[in-house]
């Protein structure tokens, strides 16, 4: 099984690395990082580069497609090579997936029209512009589309997908191997639980 993880300048690292850690540990799975051109691709914070080992044209029929979000997502909303590739591979993929604002790219490519999907809380309402029904669930499965909410939710989505692909026992084994048992010291991980001052600060940063 081949998993194609899409990179573009300004991606958020955990959006793609979290799912990579999960899906890359499934039996008989090959993960390939793809981009319009091969080479190093810089993340949104500017200090991490991941190498795309294959171009979009090199990967024509992946079983799973995953695209993350990040500030660079805004430059990927116009129809072009990436959108065409997403539509092409979606015809044969078992799963087409996104993390965070990567869902907006799938939506702009026309893949989520008429479906339920989720994305980062700050971008959730934007899904309606593309005929998508937004959901505040952390992971949404609709047909062969799996979307995750913001950043860290990609790990939850990947574990969900791992269970659907390889079975619950395998998925739980991977969860134990990566020791995914979150116990954050704060309760500000969602809009509903975060204090008003924290919400205000986050919005100011995200809209700067």
PDB file of C-alpha atoms in Angstrom:
ATOM      1  CA  UNK A   1       0.000   0.000   0.000  1.00  0.00           C
ATOM      2  CA  UNK A   2       1.348   3.412  -0.941  1.00  0.00           C
ATOM      3  CA  UNK A   3       0.635   6.538   1.102  1.00  0.00           C
ATOM      4  CA  UNK A   4       1.371   9.836  -0.643  1.00  0.00           C
ATOM      5  CA  UNK A   5       1.937  12.791   1.689  1.00  0.00           C
ATOM      6  CA  UNK A   6       1.782  16.143  -0.102  1.00  0.00           C
ATOM      7  CA  UNK A   7       4.256  18.903   0.719  1.00  0.00           C
ATOM      8  CA  UNK A   8       4.178  22.580  -0.262  1.00  0.00           C
ATOM      9  CA  UNK A   9       6.038  25.641   1.066  1.00  0.00           C
ATOM     10  CA  UNK A  10       4.631  26.823   4.387  1.00  0.00           C
ATOM     11  CA  UNK A  11       3.128  23.502   5.524  1.00  0.00           C
ATOM     12  CA  UNK A  12       2.700  22.833   9.244  1.00  0.00           C
ATOM     13  CA  UNK A  13       5.079  20.050  10.235  1.00  0.00           C
ATOM     14  CA  UNK A  14       2.889  18.120  12.667  1.00  0.00           C
ATOM     15  CA  UNK A  15       0.068  18.007  10.124  1.00  0.00           C
ATOM     16  CA  UNK A  16       2.126  15.598   8.030  1.00  0.00           C
ATOM     17  CA  UNK A  17       4.659  14.159  10.490  1.00  0.00           C
ATOM     18  CA  UNK A  18       2.004  13.011  12.985  1.00  0.00           C
ATOM     19  CA  UNK A  19       0.123  10.885  10.426  1.00  0.00           C
ATOM     20  CA  UNK A  20       3.457   9.736   8.957  1.00  0.00           C
ATOM     21  CA  UNK A  21       4.480   8.299  12.332  1.00  0.00           C
ATOM     22  CA  UNK A  22       1.241   6.291  12.453  1.00  0.00           C
ATOM     23  CA  UNK A  23       0.684   5.217   8.854  1.00  0.00           C
ATOM     24  CA  UNK A  24       4.372   4.564   8.219  1.00  0.00           C
ATOM     25  CA  UNK A  25       4.314   1.867  10.912  1.00  0.00           C
ATOM     26  CA  UNK A  26       1.532  -0.169   9.329  1.00  0.00           C
ATOM     27  CA  UNK A  27       2.568  -3.459   7.720  1.00  0.00           C
ATOM     28  CA  UNK A  28       3.338  -3.397   3.994  1.00  0.00           C
ATOM     29  CA  UNK A  29       2.977   0.383   3.735  1.00  0.00           C
ATOM     30  CA  UNK A  30       5.288   2.688   1.788  1.00  0.00           C
ATOM     31  CA  UNK A  31       5.068   6.403   2.555  1.00  0.00           C
ATOM     32  CA  UNK A  32       6.290   8.819  -0.088  1.00  0.00           C
ATOM     33  CA  UNK A  33       6.517  12.584   0.344  1.00  0.00           C
ATOM     34  CA  UNK A  34       5.487  14.276  -2.903  1.00  0.00           C
ATOM     35  CA  UNK A  35       5.503  17.847  -4.204  1.00  0.00           C
ATOM     36  CA  UNK A  36       5.358  19.650  -7.533  1.00  0.00           C
ATOM     37  CA  UNK A  37       9.160  19.393  -7.612  1.00  0.00           C
ATOM     38  CA  UNK A  38      11.558  17.122  -5.767  1.00  0.00           C
ATOM     39  CA  UNK A  39      13.824  18.584  -3.123  1.00  0.00           C
ATOM     40  CA  UNK A  40      13.604  20.168   0.291  1.00  0.00           C
ATOM     41  CA  UNK A  41      10.370  21.906   1.261  1.00  0.00           C
ATOM     42  CA  UNK A  42      10.390  24.428   4.123  1.00  0.00           C
ATOM     43  CA  UNK A  43       7.706  24.420   6.810  1.00  0.00           C
ATOM     44  CA  UNK A  44       5.729  27.389   8.123  1.00  0.00           C
ATOM     45  CA  UNK A  45       8.115  28.128  10.992  1.00  0.00           C
ATOM     46  CA  UNK A  46      11.007  28.236   8.561  1.00  0.00           C
ATOM     47  CA  UNK A  47      13.412  26.015  10.486  1.00  0.00           C
ATOM     48  CA  UNK A  48      12.408  22.548   9.278  1.00  0.00           C
ATOM     49  CA  UNK A  49      12.756  21.061   5.826  1.00  0.00           C
ATOM     50  CA  UNK A  50      11.362  17.758   4.578  1.00  0.00           C
ATOM     51  CA  UNK A  51      12.571  16.299   1.325  1.00  0.00           C
ATOM     52  CA  UNK A  52      10.023  15.482  -1.354  1.00  0.00           C
ATOM     53  CA  UNK A  53      11.463  12.370  -2.948  1.00  0.00           C
ATOM     54  CA  UNK A  54       8.932  12.282  -5.789  1.00  0.00           C
ATOM     55  CA  UNK A  55       7.004  14.710  -7.942  1.00  0.00           C
ATOM     56  CA  UNK A  56       3.247  14.635  -8.363  1.00  0.00           C
ATOM     57  CA  UNK A  57       3.771  13.191 -11.838  1.00  0.00           C
ATOM     58  CA  UNK A  58       5.844  10.355 -10.357  1.00  0.00           C
ATOM     59  CA  UNK A  59       3.009   9.153  -8.115  1.00  0.00           C
ATOM     60  CA  UNK A  60      -0.045   8.268 -10.174  1.00  0.00           C
ATOM     61  CA  UNK A  61      -2.095   5.826  -8.107  1.00  0.00           C
ATOM     62  CA  UNK A  62      -1.467   6.059  -4.347  1.00  0.00           C
ATOM     63  CA  UNK A  63      -3.784   4.081  -2.102  1.00  0.00           C
ATOM     64  CA  UNK A  64      -3.915   6.888   0.456  1.00  0.00           C
ATOM     65  CA  UNK A  65      -3.502  10.612  -0.189  1.00  0.00           C
ATOM     66  CA  UNK A  66      -2.793  12.982   2.698  1.00  0.00           C
ATOM     67  CA  UNK A  67      -2.487  16.746   2.543  1.00  0.00           C
ATOM     68  CA  UNK A  68      -1.797  18.910   5.566  1.00  0.00           C
ATOM     69  CA  UNK A  69      -2.452  22.555   6.224  1.00  0.00           C
ATOM     70  CA  UNK A  70      -0.504  25.574   7.330  1.00  0.00           C
ATOM     71  CA  UNK A  71      -0.123  29.208   6.271  1.00  0.00           C
ATOM     72  CA  UNK A  72       1.144  28.042   2.875  1.00  0.00           C
ATOM     73  CA  UNK A  73      -2.283  26.571   2.175  1.00  0.00           C
ATOM     74  CA  UNK A  74      -3.555  29.950   0.943  1.00  0.00           C
ATOM     75  CA  UNK A  75      -1.182  29.757  -2.033  1.00  0.00           C
ATOM     76  CA  UNK A  76      -2.562  26.328  -2.975  1.00  0.00           C
ATOM     77  CA  UNK A  77      -6.207  27.292  -3.475  1.00  0.00           C
ATOM     78  CA  UNK A  78      -6.145  28.115  -7.188  1.00  0.00           C
ATOM     79  CA  UNK A  79      -6.749  25.416  -9.749  1.00  0.00           C
ATOM     80  CA  UNK A  80      -3.471  24.109 -11.113  1.00  0.00           C
ATOM     81  CA  UNK A  81      -1.138  21.091 -11.065  1.00  0.00           C
ATOM     82  CA  UNK A  82      -1.853  20.154  -7.441  1.00  0.00           C
ATOM     83  CA  UNK A  83      -5.627  20.337  -7.849  1.00  0.00           C
ATOM     84  CA  UNK A  84      -5.490  18.354 -11.072  1.00  0.00           C
ATOM     85  CA  UNK A  85      -3.331  15.714  -9.415  1.00  0.00           C
ATOM     86  CA  UNK A  86      -5.664  15.487  -6.419  1.00  0.00           C
ATOM     87  CA  UNK A  87      -8.673  14.961  -8.678  1.00  0.00           C
ATOM     88  CA  UNK A  88      -6.809  12.371 -10.763  1.00  0.00           C
ATOM     89  CA  UNK A  89      -5.543  10.241  -7.886  1.00  0.00           C
ATOM     90  CA  UNK A  90      -8.822  10.574  -6.009  1.00  0.00           C
ATOM     91  CA  UNK A  91     -10.485   8.484  -8.708  1.00  0.00           C
ATOM     92  CA  UNK A  92      -8.582   5.396  -7.598  1.00  0.00           C
ATOM     93  CA  UNK A  93      -7.460   6.102  -4.030  1.00  0.00           C
ATOM     94  CA  UNK A  94      -8.896   4.058  -1.207  1.00  0.00           C
ATOM     95  CA  UNK A  95      -8.656   7.120   1.034  1.00  0.00           C
ATOM     96  CA  UNK A  96      -8.221  10.820   0.356  1.00  0.00           C
ATOM     97  CA  UNK A  97      -7.424  12.643   3.587  1.00  0.00           C
ATOM     98  CA  UNK A  98      -6.514  16.008   5.047  1.00  0.00           C
ATOM     99  CA  UNK A  99      -5.322  17.530   8.274  1.00  0.00           C
ATOM    100  CA  UNK A 100      -6.117  21.050   9.453  1.00  0.00           C
ATOM    101  CA  UNK A 101      -6.567  23.574   6.608  1.00  0.00           C
ATOM    102  CA  UNK A 102      -5.530  20.944   4.096  1.00  0.00           C
ATOM    103  CA  UNK A 103      -9.284  20.309   3.909  1.00  0.00           C
ATOM    104  CA  UNK A 104      -9.661  23.702   2.229  1.00  0.00           C
ATOM    105  CA  UNK A 105      -7.352  22.551  -0.563  1.00  0.00           C
ATOM    106  CA  UNK A 106      -9.408  19.390  -1.072  1.00  0.00           C
ATOM    107  CA  UNK A 107     -12.560  21.513  -1.031  1.00  0.00           C
ATOM    108  CA  UNK A 108     -11.161  24.023  -3.527  1.00  0.00           C
ATOM    109  CA  UNK A 109     -10.267  21.115  -5.818  1.00  0.00           C
ATOM    110  CA  UNK A 110     -13.943  20.126  -5.760  1.00  0.00           C
ATOM    111  CA  UNK A 111     -13.501  16.862  -3.866  1.00  0.00           C
ATOM    112  CA  UNK A 112     -15.570  17.596  -0.773  1.00  0.00           C
ATOM    113  CA  UNK A 113     -18.624  19.196  -2.382  1.00  0.00           C
ATOM    114  CA  UNK A 114     -21.804  17.970  -0.701  1.00  0.00           C
ATOM    115  CA  UNK A 115     -19.877  16.170   2.041  1.00  0.00           C
ATOM    116  CA  UNK A 116     -19.178  16.671   5.720  1.00  0.00           C
ATOM    117  CA  UNK A 117     -15.647  17.645   6.683  1.00  0.00           C
ATOM    118  CA  UNK A 118     -13.665  19.280   9.436  1.00  0.00           C
ATOM    119  CA  UNK A 119     -10.634  21.536   9.573  1.00  0.00           C
ATOM    120  CA  UNK A 120      -8.902  23.905  12.004  1.00  0.00           C
ATOM    121  CA  UNK A 121     -11.470  25.796  14.100  1.00  0.00           C
ATOM    122  CA  UNK A 122     -10.311  29.141  12.695  1.00  0.00           C
ATOM    123  CA  UNK A 123     -11.053  27.997   9.134  1.00  0.00           C
ATOM    124  CA  UNK A 124     -14.164  25.896   9.722  1.00  0.00           C
ATOM    125  CA  UNK A 125     -16.677  28.381   8.322  1.00  0.00           C
ATOM    126  CA  UNK A 126     -14.683  28.680   5.097  1.00  0.00           C
ATOM    127  CA  UNK A 127     -15.720  25.157   4.110  1.00  0.00           C
ATOM    128  CA  UNK A 128     -19.235  26.360   3.355  1.00  0.00           C
ATOM    129  CA  UNK A 129     -17.870  28.513   0.517  1.00  0.00           C
ATOM    130  CA  UNK A 130     -17.128  25.266  -1.332  1.00  0.00           C
ATOM    131  CA  UNK A 131     -20.425  23.526  -0.672  1.00  0.00           C
ATOM    132  CA  UNK A 132     -19.054  21.511   2.230  1.00  0.00           C
ATOM    133  CA  UNK A 133     -20.930  20.927   5.477  1.00  0.00           C
ATOM    134  CA  UNK A 134     -18.539  21.840   8.312  1.00  0.00           C
ATOM    135  CA  UNK A 135     -18.324  19.603  11.354  1.00  0.00           C
ATOM    136  CA  UNK A 136     -16.732  20.381  14.686  1.00  0.00           C
ATOM    137  CA  UNK A 137     -15.864  16.722  15.189  1.00  0.00           C
ATOM    138  CA  UNK A 138     -12.164  16.024  15.583  1.00  0.00           C
ATOM    139  CA  UNK A 139     -12.199  13.403  12.819  1.00  0.00           C
ATOM    140  CA  UNK A 140     -14.817  13.104  10.079  1.00  0.00           C
ATOM    141  CA  UNK A 141     -15.242  10.137   7.733  1.00  0.00           C
ATOM    142  CA  UNK A 142     -17.526  10.675   4.747  1.00  0.00           C
ATOM    143  CA  UNK A 143     -17.237   8.122   1.980  1.00  0.00           C
ATOM    144  CA  UNK A 144     -13.557   7.573   1.258  1.00  0.00           C
ATOM    145  CA  UNK A 145     -12.661  11.007   2.615  1.00  0.00           C
ATOM    146  CA  UNK A 146     -11.158  11.419   6.084  1.00  0.00           C
ATOM    147  CA  UNK A 147     -10.589  14.911   7.436  1.00  0.00           C
ATOM    148  CA  UNK A 148      -9.007  15.965  10.718  1.00  0.00           C
ATOM    149  CA  UNK A 149      -9.376  19.152  12.701  1.00  0.00           C
ATOM    150  CA  UNK A 150      -6.339  21.259  13.596  1.00  0.00           C
ATOM    151  CA  UNK A 151      -2.741  20.005  13.587  1.00  0.00           C
ATOM    152  CA  UNK A 152      -2.606  17.408  16.402  1.00  0.00           C
ATOM    153  CA  UNK A 153      -5.921  15.909  15.250  1.00  0.00           C
ATOM    154  CA  UNK A 154      -3.987  14.379  12.365  1.00  0.00           C
ATOM    155  CA  UNK A 155      -2.694  11.710  14.751  1.00  0.00           C
ATOM    156  CA  UNK A 156      -6.255  10.815  15.750  1.00  0.00           C
ATOM    157  CA  UNK A 157      -7.302  10.664  12.106  1.00  0.00           C
ATOM    158  CA  UNK A 158      -4.319   8.493  11.190  1.00  0.00           C
ATOM    159  CA  UNK A 159      -5.080   6.054  14.017  1.00  0.00           C
ATOM    160  CA  UNK A 160      -8.709   5.925  12.881  1.00  0.00           C
ATOM    161  CA  UNK A 161      -7.515   5.213   9.365  1.00  0.00           C
ATOM    162  CA  UNK A 162      -5.034   2.616  10.623  1.00  0.00           C
ATOM    163  CA  UNK A 163      -7.879   0.725  12.249  1.00  0.00           C
ATOM    164  CA  UNK A 164      -9.949   0.804   9.068  1.00  0.00           C
ATOM    165  CA  UNK A 165      -6.986  -0.322   6.936  1.00  0.00           C
ATOM    166  CA  UNK A 166      -5.239  -2.863   9.137  1.00  0.00           C
ATOM    167  CA  UNK A 167      -7.659  -3.604  11.964  1.00  0.00           C
ATOM    168  CA  UNK A 168      -8.092  -2.407  15.519  1.00  0.00           C
ATOM    169  CA  UNK A 169      -5.344  -4.587  16.989  1.00  0.00           C
ATOM    170  CA  UNK A 170      -2.724  -3.231  14.583  1.00  0.00           C
ATOM    171  CA  UNK A 171      -3.853   0.357  15.132  1.00  0.00           C
ATOM    172  CA  UNK A 172      -3.709  -0.073  18.904  1.00  0.00           C
ATOM    173  CA  UNK A 173      -0.258  -1.625  18.624  1.00  0.00           C
ATOM    174  CA  UNK A 174       0.950   1.427  16.721  1.00  0.00           C
ATOM    175  CA  UNK A 175      -0.668   3.678  19.320  1.00  0.00           C
ATOM    176  CA  UNK A 176       1.262   1.871  22.046  1.00  0.00           C
ATOM    177  CA  UNK A 177       4.531   1.975  20.094  1.00  0.00           C
ATOM    178  CA  UNK A 178       4.308   5.753  19.721  1.00  0.00           C
ATOM    179  CA  UNK A 179       2.901   6.001  23.280  1.00  0.00           C
ATOM    180  CA  UNK A 180       0.061   8.235  22.207  1.00  0.00           C
ATOM    181  CA  UNK A 181      -1.773   8.908  25.465  1.00  0.00           C
ATOM    182  CA  UNK A 182      -2.111  12.707  25.697  1.00  0.00           C
ATOM    183  CA  UNK A 183      -2.224  14.287  29.154  1.00  0.00           C
ATOM    184  CA  UNK A 184      -1.767  18.021  28.475  1.00  0.00           C
ATOM    185  CA  UNK A 185      -1.211  20.274  31.492  1.00  0.00           C
ATOM    186  CA  UNK A 186      -3.872  22.680  30.234  1.00  0.00           C
ATOM    187  CA  UNK A 187      -7.427  22.448  28.945  1.00  0.00           C
ATOM    188  CA  UNK A 188      -7.152  24.982  26.133  1.00  0.00           C
ATOM    189  CA  UNK A 189      -7.095  22.513  23.259  1.00  0.00           C
ATOM    190  CA  UNK A 190     -10.464  23.546  21.870  1.00  0.00           C
ATOM    191  CA  UNK A 191     -12.393  26.767  21.385  1.00  0.00           C
ATOM    192  CA  UNK A 192     -15.018  25.561  23.861  1.00  0.00           C
ATOM    193  CA  UNK A 193     -12.569  24.862  26.680  1.00  0.00           C
ATOM    194  CA  UNK A 194     -10.040  27.674  26.209  1.00  0.00           C
ATOM    195  CA  UNK A 195     -10.410  30.848  28.333  1.00  0.00           C
ATOM    196  CA  UNK A 196     -11.548  33.970  26.502  1.00  0.00           C
ATOM    197  CA  UNK A 197      -8.134  35.606  26.863  1.00  0.00           C
ATOM    198  CA  UNK A 198      -6.456  32.594  25.267  1.00  0.00           C
ATOM    199  CA  UNK A 199      -8.954  32.548  22.390  1.00  0.00           C
ATOM    200  CA  UNK A 200      -8.314  36.244  21.793  1.00  0.00           C
ATOM    201  CA  UNK A 201      -4.554  35.732  21.803  1.00  0.00           C
ATOM    202  CA  UNK A 202      -4.770  32.773  19.385  1.00  0.00           C
ATOM    203  CA  UNK A 203      -6.978  34.683  16.949  1.00  0.00           C
ATOM    204  CA  UNK A 204      -4.595  37.650  16.995  1.00  0.00           C
ATOM    205  CA  UNK A 205      -1.667  35.373  16.148  1.00  0.00           C
ATOM    206  CA  UNK A 206      -3.538  33.495  13.434  1.00  0.00           C
ATOM    207  CA  UNK A 207      -4.780  36.653  11.743  1.00  0.00           C
ATOM    208  CA  UNK A 208      -1.530  38.658  12.020  1.00  0.00           C
TER     209      UNK A 208
END
